[in-house]
């Protein structure tokens, strides 16, 4: 089963965070085997910021659950949890935030983890069922062209009396693309899991609609030297001082941290090789700013600006456009 990018970045997050806590005091050696892509005209996207009442969140969840075969559920089980309402019980869990932009659903029992699994859907069937589900529940993005298939994976389990792992579910991973650029990070994604039934056993939904966009011309970009310096600074904050980092890929993407904006950034990827004996090579991945002016911070998945003062440029909100 192929591993999706979010899984890879999570492993990088864990490795990098351990290093950060350990206190990296010296710069890692960074070698670039690729160049920074040339600037191109793009946009900064401001996202809608809806506000729902408890009753509206309840009604939306009830409508979604009805599609999954649950005709009704008690409002007493619908409880506030931080910035959302959640329901626990009847072997299912579902929650939605007060903006309606995040939804989680799990029917854990449908995975049949203790018995033999029957027929599972093919990749093509699972994709069609996912799209049908999103349409029926109102979770389909307003602009369907933005919704792209990353890949189809699965959930595997090794039973105690089995000779090999058994596939328990088919998982469809969707990502977002706007104006030809892939949206990265965790702010825009949809994952739908199917076991043996035509209704999902699990759903993870994070999606905000675009409210407006400001065009950015080539003059708004940092130059290649500045981008490489930001990548070195990012690596110095996260990776071990004795690491030899090779950067093999740098690409322009749209960075979405779940905030108010989706904005251009550079994704860098490569490999970390430690001089310590017995330490395996590890993947390297992170994000840095693409523009000279930002609306929100852009940083490595393992780095939080709250841990210490960031060394990247100050974030300045602006409204001007350039050609």
Short mmCIF file of N, CA and C in Angstrom, two decimals, residues 133-300:
data_model
loop_
_atom_site.label_atom_id
_atom_site.label_comp_id
_atom_site.label_asym_id
_atom_site.label_seq_id
_atom_site.Cartn_x
_atom_site.Cartn_y
_atom_site.Cartn_z
N UNK A 133 -21.31 9.82 -2.07
CA UNK A 133 -21.53 10.17 -0.67
C UNK A 133 -21.36 11.67 -0.45
N UNK A 134 -20.31 12.25 -0.99
CA UNK A 134 -20.08 13.68 -0.83
C UNK A 134 -21.21 14.50 -1.45
N UNK A 135 -21.73 14.05 -2.59
CA UNK A 135 -22.86 14.73 -3.22
C UNK A 135 -24.11 14.67 -2.34
N UNK A 136 -24.44 13.47 -1.86
CA UNK A 136 -25.67 13.26 -1.10
C UNK A 136 -25.65 13.99 0.25
N UNK A 137 -24.47 14.13 0.84
CA UNK A 137 -24.37 14.73 2.17
C UNK A 137 -24.14 16.24 2.14
N UNK A 138 -23.91 16.79 0.94
CA UNK A 138 -23.62 18.22 0.87
C UNK A 138 -22.18 18.56 1.20
N UNK A 139 -21.32 17.54 1.28
CA UNK A 139 -19.90 17.77 1.58
C UNK A 139 -19.05 17.95 0.32
N UNK A 140 -19.64 17.77 -0.83
CA UNK A 140 -18.90 17.97 -2.07
C UNK A 140 -18.52 19.45 -2.19
N UNK A 141 -17.26 19.76 -2.47
CA UNK A 141 -16.84 21.15 -2.62
C UNK A 141 -17.66 21.88 -3.68
N UNK A 142 -17.83 23.19 -3.49
CA UNK A 142 -18.61 24.00 -4.43
C UNK A 142 -18.02 23.93 -5.83
N UNK A 143 -16.70 23.95 -5.90
CA UNK A 143 -16.01 23.79 -7.18
C UNK A 143 -15.45 22.38 -7.23
N UNK A 144 -16.18 21.48 -7.86
CA UNK A 144 -15.78 20.07 -7.86
C UNK A 144 -14.44 19.85 -8.56
N UNK A 145 -14.06 20.77 -9.45
CA UNK A 145 -12.80 20.61 -10.17
C UNK A 145 -11.60 20.72 -9.23
N UNK A 146 -11.79 21.32 -8.06
CA UNK A 146 -10.70 21.44 -7.09
C UNK A 146 -10.41 20.11 -6.40
N UNK A 147 -11.38 19.20 -6.41
CA UNK A 147 -11.24 17.92 -5.70
C UNK A 147 -10.54 16.91 -6.60
N UNK A 148 -9.37 16.45 -6.16
CA UNK A 148 -8.56 15.52 -6.93
C UNK A 148 -8.29 14.25 -6.10
N UNK A 149 -8.11 13.14 -6.79
CA UNK A 149 -7.78 11.89 -6.10
C UNK A 149 -6.27 11.81 -5.91
N UNK A 150 -5.86 11.70 -4.66
CA UNK A 150 -4.43 11.48 -4.38
C UNK A 150 -4.11 10.02 -4.68
N UNK A 151 -4.72 9.13 -3.92
CA UNK A 151 -4.57 7.70 -4.19
C UNK A 151 -5.62 6.94 -3.39
N UNK A 152 -5.72 5.65 -3.65
CA UNK A 152 -6.60 4.76 -2.91
C UNK A 152 -5.74 3.77 -2.14
N UNK A 153 -5.92 3.74 -0.83
CA UNK A 153 -5.15 2.84 0.01
C UNK A 153 -6.05 1.88 0.76
N UNK A 154 -5.65 1.49 1.95
CA UNK A 154 -6.46 0.55 2.71
C UNK A 154 -6.02 0.45 4.15
N UNK A 155 -6.79 -0.27 4.93
CA UNK A 155 -6.47 -0.57 6.33
C UNK A 155 -6.19 -2.06 6.43
N UNK A 156 -5.01 -2.40 6.93
CA UNK A 156 -4.60 -3.79 7.03
C UNK A 156 -4.55 -4.21 8.50
N UNK A 157 -4.86 -5.48 8.76
CA UNK A 157 -4.78 -6.01 10.12
C UNK A 157 -4.21 -7.42 10.09
N UNK A 158 -3.37 -7.69 11.07
CA UNK A 158 -2.80 -9.04 11.21
C UNK A 158 -3.51 -9.75 12.35
N UNK A 159 -4.31 -10.75 12.02
CA UNK A 159 -4.99 -11.53 13.05
C UNK A 159 -4.02 -12.55 13.66
N UNK A 160 -4.28 -12.93 14.90
CA UNK A 160 -3.35 -13.81 15.63
C UNK A 160 -3.19 -15.17 14.96
N UNK A 161 -4.24 -15.65 14.29
CA UNK A 161 -4.17 -16.98 13.68
C UNK A 161 -3.96 -16.92 12.17
N UNK A 162 -3.56 -15.77 11.67
CA UNK A 162 -3.40 -15.60 10.22
C UNK A 162 -1.92 -15.64 9.84
N UNK A 163 -1.66 -16.04 8.60
CA UNK A 163 -0.29 -16.09 8.11
C UNK A 163 0.15 -14.78 7.46
N UNK A 164 -0.83 -13.96 7.08
CA UNK A 164 -0.52 -12.68 6.43
C UNK A 164 -1.59 -11.66 6.79
N UNK A 165 -1.29 -10.38 6.69
CA UNK A 165 -2.27 -9.34 7.03
C UNK A 165 -3.49 -9.42 6.12
N UNK A 166 -4.62 -9.02 6.66
CA UNK A 166 -5.87 -9.00 5.90
C UNK A 166 -6.32 -7.56 5.71
N UNK A 167 -6.77 -7.25 4.52
CA UNK A 167 -7.28 -5.91 4.23
C UNK A 167 -8.69 -5.77 4.79
N UNK A 168 -8.89 -4.75 5.63
CA UNK A 168 -10.17 -4.56 6.30
C UNK A 168 -11.02 -3.44 5.71
N UNK A 169 -10.39 -2.55 4.96
CA UNK A 169 -11.13 -1.42 4.41
C UNK A 169 -10.37 -0.82 3.24
N UNK A 170 -11.11 -0.10 2.41
CA UNK A 170 -10.54 0.65 1.30
C UNK A 170 -10.66 2.13 1.64
N UNK A 171 -9.56 2.87 1.47
CA UNK A 171 -9.55 4.28 1.86
C UNK A 171 -9.24 5.15 0.64
N UNK A 172 -10.11 6.13 0.39
CA UNK A 172 -9.92 7.05 -0.73
C UNK A 172 -9.42 8.38 -0.18
N UNK A 173 -8.27 8.81 -0.67
CA UNK A 173 -7.64 10.06 -0.23
C UNK A 173 -7.81 11.12 -1.32
N UNK A 174 -8.44 12.23 -0.98
CA UNK A 174 -8.62 13.34 -1.89
C UNK A 174 -7.72 14.51 -1.47
N UNK A 175 -7.24 15.27 -2.45
CA UNK A 175 -6.53 16.50 -2.16
C UNK A 175 -7.15 17.64 -2.96
N UNK A 176 -6.61 18.82 -2.81
CA UNK A 176 -7.18 20.01 -3.46
C UNK A 176 -6.18 20.61 -4.44
N UNK A 177 -6.71 21.12 -5.54
CA UNK A 177 -5.89 21.84 -6.52
C UNK A 177 -6.64 23.11 -6.93
N UNK A 178 -5.94 24.24 -6.86
CA UNK A 178 -6.55 25.52 -7.24
C UNK A 178 -5.69 26.18 -8.31
N UNK A 179 -6.30 26.50 -9.41
CA UNK A 179 -5.61 27.19 -10.50
C UNK A 179 -4.31 26.48 -10.90
N UNK A 180 -4.36 25.16 -10.92
CA UNK A 180 -3.22 24.38 -11.38
C UNK A 180 -2.15 24.10 -10.36
N UNK A 181 -2.29 24.62 -9.13
CA UNK A 181 -1.31 24.36 -8.07
C UNK A 181 -1.93 23.47 -6.99
N UNK A 182 -1.13 22.50 -6.55
CA UNK A 182 -1.61 21.60 -5.50
C UNK A 182 -1.60 22.30 -4.15
N UNK A 183 -2.68 22.12 -3.39
CA UNK A 183 -2.78 22.66 -2.04
C UNK A 183 -2.17 21.65 -1.08
N UNK A 184 -1.18 22.09 -0.32
CA UNK A 184 -0.47 21.21 0.62
C UNK A 184 -0.77 21.60 2.06
N UNK A 185 -0.28 20.79 2.96
CA UNK A 185 -0.49 20.89 4.39
C UNK A 185 -1.87 20.34 4.73
N UNK A 186 -2.33 20.55 5.96
CA UNK A 186 -3.49 19.80 6.44
C UNK A 186 -4.83 20.52 6.28
N UNK A 187 -4.84 21.74 5.74
CA UNK A 187 -6.07 22.54 5.76
C UNK A 187 -7.15 22.10 4.79
N UNK A 188 -6.80 21.44 3.69
CA UNK A 188 -7.79 21.01 2.70
C UNK A 188 -7.55 19.54 2.36
N UNK A 189 -8.43 18.68 2.82
CA UNK A 189 -8.32 17.26 2.50
C UNK A 189 -9.62 16.56 2.87
N UNK A 190 -9.90 15.47 2.15
CA UNK A 190 -11.06 14.64 2.45
C UNK A 190 -10.62 13.18 2.33
N UNK A 191 -10.94 12.39 3.33
CA UNK A 191 -10.62 10.96 3.33
C UNK A 191 -11.90 10.19 3.63
N UNK A 192 -12.20 9.19 2.79
CA UNK A 192 -13.41 8.39 2.98
C UNK A 192 -13.02 6.92 3.03
N UNK A 193 -13.47 6.22 4.07
CA UNK A 193 -13.12 4.82 4.29
C UNK A 193 -14.34 3.93 4.13
N UNK A 194 -14.18 2.85 3.35
CA UNK A 194 -15.26 1.89 3.15
C UNK A 194 -14.83 0.51 3.62
N UNK A 195 -15.73 -0.14 4.37
CA UNK A 195 -15.53 -1.54 4.74
C UNK A 195 -16.35 -2.39 3.75
N UNK A 196 -17.32 -3.13 4.25
CA UNK A 196 -18.07 -4.01 3.36
C UNK A 196 -19.39 -3.40 2.88
N UNK A 197 -19.78 -2.27 3.48
CA UNK A 197 -21.05 -1.63 3.12
C UNK A 197 -20.81 -0.47 2.16
N UNK A 198 -21.90 -0.04 1.50
CA UNK A 198 -21.81 1.06 0.55
C UNK A 198 -21.85 2.43 1.23
N UNK A 199 -21.98 2.45 2.54
CA UNK A 199 -21.88 3.71 3.28
C UNK A 199 -20.55 3.71 4.02
N UNK A 200 -19.92 4.86 4.18
CA UNK A 200 -18.57 4.90 4.76
C UNK A 200 -18.51 4.39 6.20
N UNK A 201 -17.37 3.79 6.51
CA UNK A 201 -17.06 3.43 7.90
C UNK A 201 -16.31 4.57 8.58
N UNK A 202 -15.82 5.50 7.78
CA UNK A 202 -15.09 6.64 8.35
C UNK A 202 -14.99 7.78 7.35
N UNK A 203 -15.03 9.01 7.87
CA UNK A 203 -14.90 10.20 7.03
C UNK A 203 -14.08 11.23 7.80
N UNK A 204 -13.10 11.81 7.14
CA UNK A 204 -12.37 12.97 7.66
C UNK A 204 -12.45 14.07 6.61
N UNK A 205 -13.02 15.20 7.00
CA UNK A 205 -13.32 16.27 6.05
C UNK A 205 -12.82 17.60 6.59
N UNK A 206 -11.97 18.25 5.81
CA UNK A 206 -11.49 19.61 6.12
C UNK A 206 -11.52 20.40 4.82
N UNK A 207 -12.42 21.38 4.75
CA UNK A 207 -12.57 22.12 3.49
C UNK A 207 -13.24 23.46 3.76
N UNK A 208 -12.61 24.52 3.30
CA UNK A 208 -13.23 25.85 3.33
C UNK A 208 -13.32 26.35 1.90
N UNK A 209 -14.36 27.10 1.61
CA UNK A 209 -14.53 27.63 0.26
C UNK A 209 -13.81 28.96 0.11
N UNK A 210 -13.40 29.25 -1.12
CA UNK A 210 -12.70 30.50 -1.42
C UNK A 210 -13.70 31.65 -1.45
N UNK A 211 -13.41 32.69 -0.68
CA UNK A 211 -14.27 33.88 -0.67
C UNK A 211 -13.80 34.92 -1.67
N UNK A 212 -12.49 35.12 -1.77
CA UNK A 212 -11.93 36.11 -2.70
C UNK A 212 -10.47 35.76 -2.96
N UNK A 213 -9.89 36.40 -3.97
CA UNK A 213 -8.49 36.15 -4.29
C UNK A 213 -7.81 37.44 -4.71
N UNK A 214 -6.54 37.57 -4.33
CA UNK A 214 -5.70 38.69 -4.75
C UNK A 214 -4.59 38.14 -5.62
N UNK A 215 -4.49 38.64 -6.83
CA UNK A 215 -3.46 38.16 -7.75
C UNK A 215 -2.08 38.65 -7.31
N UNK A 216 -1.10 37.80 -7.51
CA UNK A 216 0.28 38.12 -7.19
C UNK A 216 1.13 37.89 -8.43
N UNK A 217 1.86 38.91 -8.84
CA UNK A 217 2.74 38.78 -10.00
C UNK A 217 4.11 38.28 -9.62
N UNK A 218 4.97 38.16 -10.61
CA UNK A 218 6.31 37.62 -10.39
C UNK A 218 7.13 38.50 -9.46
N UNK A 219 6.87 39.82 -9.47
CA UNK A 219 7.65 40.71 -8.62
C UNK A 219 7.38 40.50 -7.13
N UNK A 220 6.29 39.82 -6.81
CA UNK A 220 5.99 39.56 -5.41
C UNK A 220 6.76 38.42 -4.79
N UNK A 221 7.54 37.69 -5.61
CA UNK A 221 8.26 36.52 -5.12
C UNK A 221 9.63 36.90 -4.56
N UNK A 222 10.07 36.12 -3.59
CA UNK A 222 11.45 36.20 -3.14
C UNK A 222 12.35 35.63 -4.23
N UNK A 223 13.63 36.06 -4.25
CA UNK A 223 14.53 35.50 -5.26
C UNK A 223 15.06 34.15 -4.78
N UNK A 224 15.73 33.43 -5.68
CA UNK A 224 16.18 32.07 -5.40
C UNK A 224 17.12 32.00 -4.20
N UNK A 225 18.02 32.99 -4.08
CA UNK A 225 18.94 33.00 -2.95
C UNK A 225 18.23 33.13 -1.62
N UNK A 226 17.19 33.98 -1.58
CA UNK A 226 16.41 34.13 -0.34
C UNK A 226 15.65 32.86 0.00
N UNK A 227 15.13 32.18 -1.02
CA UNK A 227 14.41 30.93 -0.79
C UNK A 227 15.34 29.88 -0.19
N UNK A 228 16.54 29.76 -0.75
CA UNK A 228 17.49 28.77 -0.23
C UNK A 228 17.90 29.09 1.20
N UNK A 229 18.01 30.38 1.51
CA UNK A 229 18.35 30.76 2.89
C UNK A 229 17.22 30.37 3.84
N UNK A 230 15.97 30.58 3.43
CA UNK A 230 14.84 30.19 4.27
C UNK A 230 14.82 28.68 4.49
N UNK A 231 15.16 27.92 3.44
CA UNK A 231 15.21 26.46 3.58
C UNK A 231 16.31 26.06 4.57
N UNK A 232 17.48 26.70 4.45
CA UNK A 232 18.56 26.39 5.40
C UNK A 232 18.15 26.74 6.82
N UNK A 233 17.53 27.89 7.01
CA UNK A 233 17.08 28.30 8.35
C UNK A 233 16.06 27.30 8.89
N UNK A 234 15.15 26.86 8.02
CA UNK A 234 14.12 25.91 8.43
C UNK A 234 14.76 24.60 8.88
N UNK A 235 15.73 24.12 8.10
CA UNK A 235 16.42 22.88 8.43
C UNK A 235 17.22 23.02 9.72
N UNK A 236 17.86 24.18 9.93
CA UNK A 236 18.64 24.39 11.14
C UNK A 236 17.78 24.31 12.40
N UNK A 237 16.52 24.74 12.30
CA UNK A 237 15.64 24.72 13.46
C UNK A 237 15.19 23.32 13.81
N UNK A 238 15.21 22.41 12.83
CA UNK A 238 14.53 21.13 13.01
C UNK A 238 15.45 19.92 13.02
N UNK A 239 16.48 19.92 12.17
CA UNK A 239 17.27 18.70 11.99
C UNK A 239 18.58 18.73 12.78
N UNK A 240 19.13 17.55 13.00
CA UNK A 240 20.31 17.39 13.84
C UNK A 240 21.53 18.09 13.23
N UNK A 241 22.42 18.56 14.12
CA UNK A 241 23.59 19.33 13.68
C UNK A 241 24.57 18.49 12.86
N UNK A 242 24.54 17.14 13.07
CA UNK A 242 25.50 16.30 12.34
C UNK A 242 24.89 15.72 11.06
N UNK A 243 23.70 16.19 10.70
CA UNK A 243 23.03 15.64 9.53
C UNK A 243 23.57 16.26 8.24
N UNK A 244 23.62 15.44 7.22
CA UNK A 244 23.92 15.93 5.88
C UNK A 244 22.63 15.90 5.08
N UNK A 245 22.10 17.06 4.73
CA UNK A 245 20.80 17.17 4.09
C UNK A 245 20.98 17.41 2.59
N UNK A 246 20.35 16.57 1.80
CA UNK A 246 20.33 16.76 0.34
C UNK A 246 18.92 17.13 -0.08
N UNK A 247 18.77 18.26 -0.75
CA UNK A 247 17.46 18.70 -1.23
C UNK A 247 17.35 18.35 -2.71
N UNK A 248 16.42 17.45 -3.03
CA UNK A 248 16.27 16.95 -4.39
C UNK A 248 15.11 17.58 -5.15
N UNK A 249 14.19 18.20 -4.42
CA UNK A 249 13.00 18.74 -5.08
C UNK A 249 12.53 20.01 -4.38
N UNK A 250 12.25 21.04 -5.16
CA UNK A 250 11.62 22.26 -4.66
C UNK A 250 10.51 22.59 -5.64
N UNK A 251 9.29 22.74 -5.14
CA UNK A 251 8.18 23.05 -6.05
C UNK A 251 7.25 24.09 -5.44
N UNK A 252 6.66 24.88 -6.32
CA UNK A 252 5.70 25.88 -5.90
C UNK A 252 4.37 25.20 -5.62
N UNK A 253 3.82 25.46 -4.44
CA UNK A 253 2.54 24.89 -4.04
C UNK A 253 1.69 25.98 -3.39
N UNK A 254 0.50 25.62 -3.00
CA UNK A 254 -0.34 26.49 -2.18
C UNK A 254 -0.38 25.91 -0.77
N UNK A 255 -0.08 26.74 0.22
CA UNK A 255 0.06 26.29 1.60
C UNK A 255 -1.22 26.61 2.36
N UNK A 256 -1.78 25.61 3.01
CA UNK A 256 -3.04 25.75 3.73
C UNK A 256 -2.89 25.20 5.14
N UNK A 257 -2.84 26.08 6.12
CA UNK A 257 -2.72 25.64 7.51
C UNK A 257 -4.06 25.65 8.24
N UNK A 258 -5.15 25.77 7.49
CA UNK A 258 -6.47 25.78 8.11
C UNK A 258 -6.89 27.15 8.61
N UNK A 259 -6.13 28.18 8.27
CA UNK A 259 -6.43 29.52 8.75
C UNK A 259 -7.34 30.29 7.81
N UNK A 260 -7.10 31.59 7.72
CA UNK A 260 -7.95 32.46 6.91
C UNK A 260 -7.55 32.43 5.44
N UNK A 261 -6.27 32.13 5.17
CA UNK A 261 -5.75 32.23 3.80
C UNK A 261 -5.13 30.92 3.32
N UNK A 262 -5.15 30.75 2.00
CA UNK A 262 -4.32 29.77 1.30
C UNK A 262 -3.37 30.59 0.43
N UNK A 263 -2.07 30.37 0.57
CA UNK A 263 -1.11 31.25 -0.10
C UNK A 263 0.05 30.45 -0.70
N UNK A 264 0.74 31.04 -1.69
CA UNK A 264 1.85 30.35 -2.33
C UNK A 264 3.00 30.08 -1.34
N UNK A 265 3.65 28.95 -1.52
CA UNK A 265 4.81 28.57 -0.71
C UNK A 265 5.66 27.61 -1.54
N UNK A 266 6.86 27.35 -1.05
CA UNK A 266 7.70 26.34 -1.70
C UNK A 266 7.78 25.11 -0.79
N UNK A 267 7.46 23.97 -1.36
CA UNK A 267 7.68 22.68 -0.71
C UNK A 267 9.07 22.20 -1.07
N UNK A 268 9.87 21.86 -0.06
CA UNK A 268 11.18 21.26 -0.36
C UNK A 268 11.21 19.83 0.18
N UNK A 269 11.88 18.94 -0.56
CA UNK A 269 11.97 17.53 -0.18
C UNK A 269 13.38 17.02 -0.42
N UNK A 270 13.79 16.08 0.39
CA UNK A 270 15.12 15.51 0.23
C UNK A 270 15.37 14.39 1.21
N UNK A 271 16.64 14.22 1.57
CA UNK A 271 17.06 13.12 2.44
C UNK A 271 18.05 13.62 3.48
N UNK A 272 17.91 13.12 4.69
CA UNK A 272 18.84 13.42 5.77
C UNK A 272 19.71 12.20 6.03
N UNK A 273 21.03 12.40 5.98
CA UNK A 273 21.98 11.31 6.25
C UNK A 273 22.83 11.69 7.45
N UNK A 274 22.73 10.88 8.49
CA UNK A 274 23.46 11.15 9.72
C UNK A 274 24.85 10.54 9.68
N UNK A 275 25.82 11.21 10.32
CA UNK A 275 27.17 10.67 10.42
C UNK A 275 27.28 9.61 11.51
N UNK A 276 26.25 9.49 12.34
CA UNK A 276 26.26 8.50 13.42
C UNK A 276 26.09 7.10 12.87
N UNK A 277 26.82 6.17 13.42
CA UNK A 277 26.78 4.78 12.95
C UNK A 277 25.43 4.15 13.27
N UNK A 278 24.88 3.44 12.30
CA UNK A 278 23.64 2.71 12.52
C UNK A 278 22.39 3.54 12.36
N UNK A 279 22.50 4.84 12.02
CA UNK A 279 21.33 5.69 11.85
C UNK A 279 20.92 5.68 10.38
N UNK A 280 19.69 5.31 10.12
CA UNK A 280 19.21 5.18 8.74
C UNK A 280 18.93 6.55 8.13
N UNK A 281 19.01 6.62 6.81
CA UNK A 281 18.62 7.84 6.11
C UNK A 281 17.14 8.08 6.34
N UNK A 282 16.78 9.37 6.43
CA UNK A 282 15.39 9.74 6.70
C UNK A 282 14.92 10.77 5.68
N UNK A 283 13.61 10.77 5.36
CA UNK A 283 13.08 11.78 4.43
C UNK A 283 13.05 13.16 5.06
N UNK A 284 13.22 14.15 4.23
CA UNK A 284 13.16 15.55 4.65
C UNK A 284 12.05 16.23 3.85
N UNK A 285 11.21 16.98 4.51
CA UNK A 285 10.16 17.73 3.81
C UNK A 285 9.75 18.92 4.65
N UNK A 286 9.46 20.02 4.00
CA UNK A 286 9.03 21.21 4.73
C UNK A 286 8.54 22.28 3.78
N UNK A 287 8.12 23.40 4.34
CA UNK A 287 7.59 24.52 3.55
C UNK A 287 8.28 25.81 3.95
N UNK A 288 8.49 26.69 2.98
CA UNK A 288 8.99 28.03 3.26
C UNK A 288 8.19 29.01 2.42
N UNK A 289 8.27 30.27 2.80
CA UNK A 289 7.54 31.32 2.09
C UNK A 289 8.02 31.45 0.66
N UNK A 290 7.11 31.78 -0.24
CA UNK A 290 7.45 32.07 -1.63
C UNK A 290 7.43 33.56 -1.91
N UNK A 291 6.63 34.30 -1.13
CA UNK A 291 6.42 35.72 -1.38
C UNK A 291 7.14 36.59 -0.37
N UNK A 292 7.44 37.80 -0.76
CA UNK A 292 8.11 38.74 0.13
C UNK A 292 7.18 39.25 1.22
N UNK A 293 5.89 39.15 0.99
CA UNK A 293 4.89 39.59 1.96
C UNK A 293 3.89 38.46 2.20
N UNK A 294 3.61 38.16 3.46
CA UNK A 294 2.74 37.05 3.82
C UNK A 294 1.50 37.55 4.57
N UNK A 295 0.47 36.74 4.53
CA UNK A 295 -0.72 37.00 5.33
C UNK A 295 -0.71 36.17 6.61
N UNK A 296 -0.12 35.00 6.57
CA UNK A 296 -0.02 34.10 7.72
C UNK A 296 1.33 33.41 7.69
N UNK A 297 1.82 32.95 8.85
CA UNK A 297 3.14 32.28 8.88
C UNK A 297 3.14 30.98 8.07
N UNK A 298 4.30 30.67 7.51
CA UNK A 298 4.54 29.40 6.83
C UNK A 298 5.75 28.78 7.48
N UNK A 299 5.64 27.55 7.95
CA UNK A 299 6.78 26.94 8.64
C UNK A 299 6.73 25.43 8.53
N UNK A 300 7.82 24.80 8.91
CA UNK A 300 7.98 23.36 8.88
C UNK A 300 6.92 22.69 9.76
#
